[in-house]
């Protein structure tokens, strides 16, 4: 079964937000642990090391990228178990991202927000985040990991069409 893209773009005062959402039948604290504890992030994104606190920088190894490179990630805000904001800068540019979690009746919603200054490259960025969030789902459910080949390039046109629909 091919994954269906769920991302959406929302114009903001200083760019555009790419927003993707996943829902888990689990307490918020457990989902928070999946996105903040190194041994758990290693299962779906990659491990991290360092002294994690707002204003500090940790090193993250993207385990599912070619070369599994380590990247420095600054923690801009951390309000357990509801909000994490991070930023990084590399050859791909400056990236600002947030995780927002909310819980209702034993179900936790995770909203991933990538703050974009431009939508250039959204055809690659969107499928990549869909893949990683589905990796999170698979790691929590104990199901087989998805294949990136099911996301890219098949979802590229979907994300590019979202950018084309934004007001000029």
Coordinates of C-alpha atoms in Angstrom, one line a residue:
X1 CA 0.0 0.0 0.0
X2 CA 1.4 3.4 -1.0
X3 CA 1.3 6.0 1.8
X4 CA -1.0 9.0 1.2
X5 CA 0.5 12.4 1.7
X6 CA -1.1 14.4 4.5
X7 CA 1.0 17.6 4.6
X8 CA -0.5 21.0 4.2
X9 CA 1.0 24.4 3.7
X10 CA -0.1 27.5 5.6
X11 CA 1.0 31.0 4.8
X12 CA 2.6 32.9 7.7
X13 CA 3.8 36.5 8.2
X14 CA 7.4 35.5 7.4
X15 CA 7.0 32.5 5.0
X16 CA 5.0 29.3 5.0
X17 CA 4.5 26.4 7.5
X18 CA 4.5 22.8 6.3
X19 CA 2.3 21.0 8.8
X20 CA 2.0 17.2 9.2
X21 CA -0.1 15.5 11.8
X22 CA 0.0 11.9 13.3
X23 CA -2.4 10.5 15.9
X24 CA -1.4 7.9 18.5
X25 CA -3.6 5.9 20.9
X26 CA -1.1 6.5 23.7
X27 CA -0.6 9.0 26.6
X28 CA 1.1 12.2 25.7
X29 CA 4.1 11.4 28.0
X30 CA 4.8 8.2 26.0
X31 CA 4.6 9.9 22.6
X32 CA 6.8 12.7 24.1
X33 CA 9.4 10.1 25.1
X34 CA 9.4 8.7 21.5
X35 CA 10.4 12.1 20.1
X36 CA 12.8 13.2 22.9
X37 CA 14.7 10.2 24.3
X38 CA 17.8 9.2 22.2
X39 CA 17.3 5.5 22.4
X40 CA 13.7 6.0 21.1
X41 CA 14.5 8.6 18.4
X42 CA 17.2 6.2 17.2
X43 CA 14.4 3.8 16.1
X44 CA 12.8 6.2 13.6
X45 CA 15.0 9.2 13.1
X46 CA 18.4 8.8 14.6
X47 CA 20.1 9.0 18.0
X48 CA 21.2 12.3 19.6
X49 CA 23.9 13.1 22.1
X50 CA 24.6 16.2 24.3
X51 CA 23.2 18.2 27.1
X52 CA 19.6 18.8 25.9
X53 CA 18.1 22.0 27.3
X54 CA 16.7 25.2 25.8
X55 CA 19.4 27.4 24.2
X56 CA 21.8 24.4 24.0
X57 CA 22.9 22.4 21.0
X58 CA 22.9 18.6 20.6
X59 CA 24.3 16.4 17.9
X60 CA 21.8 14.3 15.9
X61 CA 22.8 11.4 13.6
X62 CA 20.2 11.0 10.9
X63 CA 20.3 7.2 10.8
X64 CA 18.3 6.9 7.6
X65 CA 20.2 9.3 5.4
X66 CA 23.0 8.5 3.1
X67 CA 26.3 8.7 5.1
X68 CA 24.4 8.9 8.4
X69 CA 25.8 12.3 9.1
X70 CA 25.8 14.0 12.5
X71 CA 24.1 17.4 12.5
X72 CA 24.1 20.1 15.2
X73 CA 20.6 21.0 16.3
X74 CA 19.8 23.9 18.6
X75 CA 17.0 23.5 21.1
X76 CA 15.0 26.7 20.9
X77 CA 12.2 25.7 23.2
X78 CA 11.3 22.7 25.3
X79 CA 8.1 22.5 27.3
X80 CA 7.5 18.8 28.2
X81 CA 5.3 17.0 27.1
X82 CA 3.7 19.5 24.8
X83 CA 6.2 21.5 22.7
X84 CA 9.7 21.2 21.3
X85 CA 11.2 23.8 18.9
X86 CA 14.6 23.2 17.2
X87 CA 16.7 24.8 14.5
X88 CA 19.6 23.7 12.4
X89 CA 21.8 25.2 9.7
X90 CA 23.6 23.2 7.1
X91 CA 24.3 23.0 3.3
X92 CA 20.6 22.6 2.8
X93 CA 19.9 25.9 4.5
X94 CA 18.4 27.1 7.8
X95 CA 15.7 24.9 9.2
X96 CA 13.2 25.7 12.0
X97 CA 10.9 23.0 13.2
X98 CA 8.4 22.4 16.0
X99 CA 6.6 19.5 17.5
X100 CA 3.3 20.3 19.2
X101 CA 1.5 17.5 21.2
X102 CA -2.0 17.5 22.6
X103 CA -3.9 14.7 24.3
X104 CA -7.6 14.0 24.5
X105 CA -9.3 10.8 25.9
X106 CA -6.1 8.7 25.7
X107 CA -5.3 9.8 22.2
X108 CA -2.3 12.0 21.4
X109 CA -2.0 14.2 18.4
X110 CA 1.5 15.1 17.2
X111 CA 1.7 18.1 14.9
X112 CA 5.0 18.6 13.1
X113 CA 5.6 22.1 11.8
X114 CA 8.5 23.0 9.5
X115 CA 8.8 26.8 9.2
X116 CA 9.8 27.6 5.6
X117 CA 11.0 31.0 4.4
X118 CA 10.4 29.7 0.8
X119 CA 8.7 26.7 -0.7
X120 CA 11.6 25.9 -3.0
X121 CA 12.4 22.2 -2.6
X122 CA 9.0 21.4 -1.0
X123 CA 8.7 18.5 -3.5
X124 CA 11.6 16.8 -1.7
X125 CA 11.1 18.2 1.9
X126 CA 7.4 17.1 2.2
X127 CA 7.9 13.5 1.2
X128 CA 10.9 13.3 3.5
X129 CA 8.9 14.4 6.6
X130 CA 6.0 12.1 5.7
X131 CA 8.5 9.2 5.6
X132 CA 10.1 10.1 8.9
X133 CA 6.7 10.6 10.7
X134 CA 5.6 7.2 9.3
X135 CA 8.9 5.8 10.6
X136 CA 7.8 7.1 14.0
X137 CA 4.4 5.4 13.7
X138 CA 6.0 2.1 12.7
X139 CA 8.5 2.3 15.5
X140 CA 5.7 2.8 18.0
X141 CA 3.4 0.1 16.5
X142 CA 6.2 -2.5 16.0
X143 CA 5.3 -2.7 12.3
X144 CA 7.8 -2.9 9.5
X145 CA 9.6 0.4 8.6
X146 CA 8.3 2.0 5.4
X147 CA 10.5 2.4 2.4
X148 CA 11.5 5.9 1.3
X149 CA 11.0 4.8 -2.3
X150 CA 7.2 4.7 -1.5
X151 CA 7.4 8.5 -0.7
X152 CA 9.7 10.0 -3.2
X153 CA 9.3 10.8 -6.0
X154 CA 5.7 9.6 -5.9
X155 CA 4.6 12.4 -3.4
X156 CA 6.7 15.1 -5.1
X157 CA 3.9 16.4 -7.3
X158 CA 1.4 16.6 -4.4
X159 CA 3.7 18.9 -2.4
X160 CA 4.6 21.0 -5.4
X161 CA 0.9 21.5 -6.1
X162 CA 0.4 22.7 -2.5
X163 CA 3.0 25.4 -3.2
X164 CA 1.4 26.3 -6.5
X165 CA -1.9 26.9 -4.7
X166 CA -0.5 29.4 -2.2
X167 CA -1.4 33.1 -2.8
X168 CA 1.3 35.1 -4.6

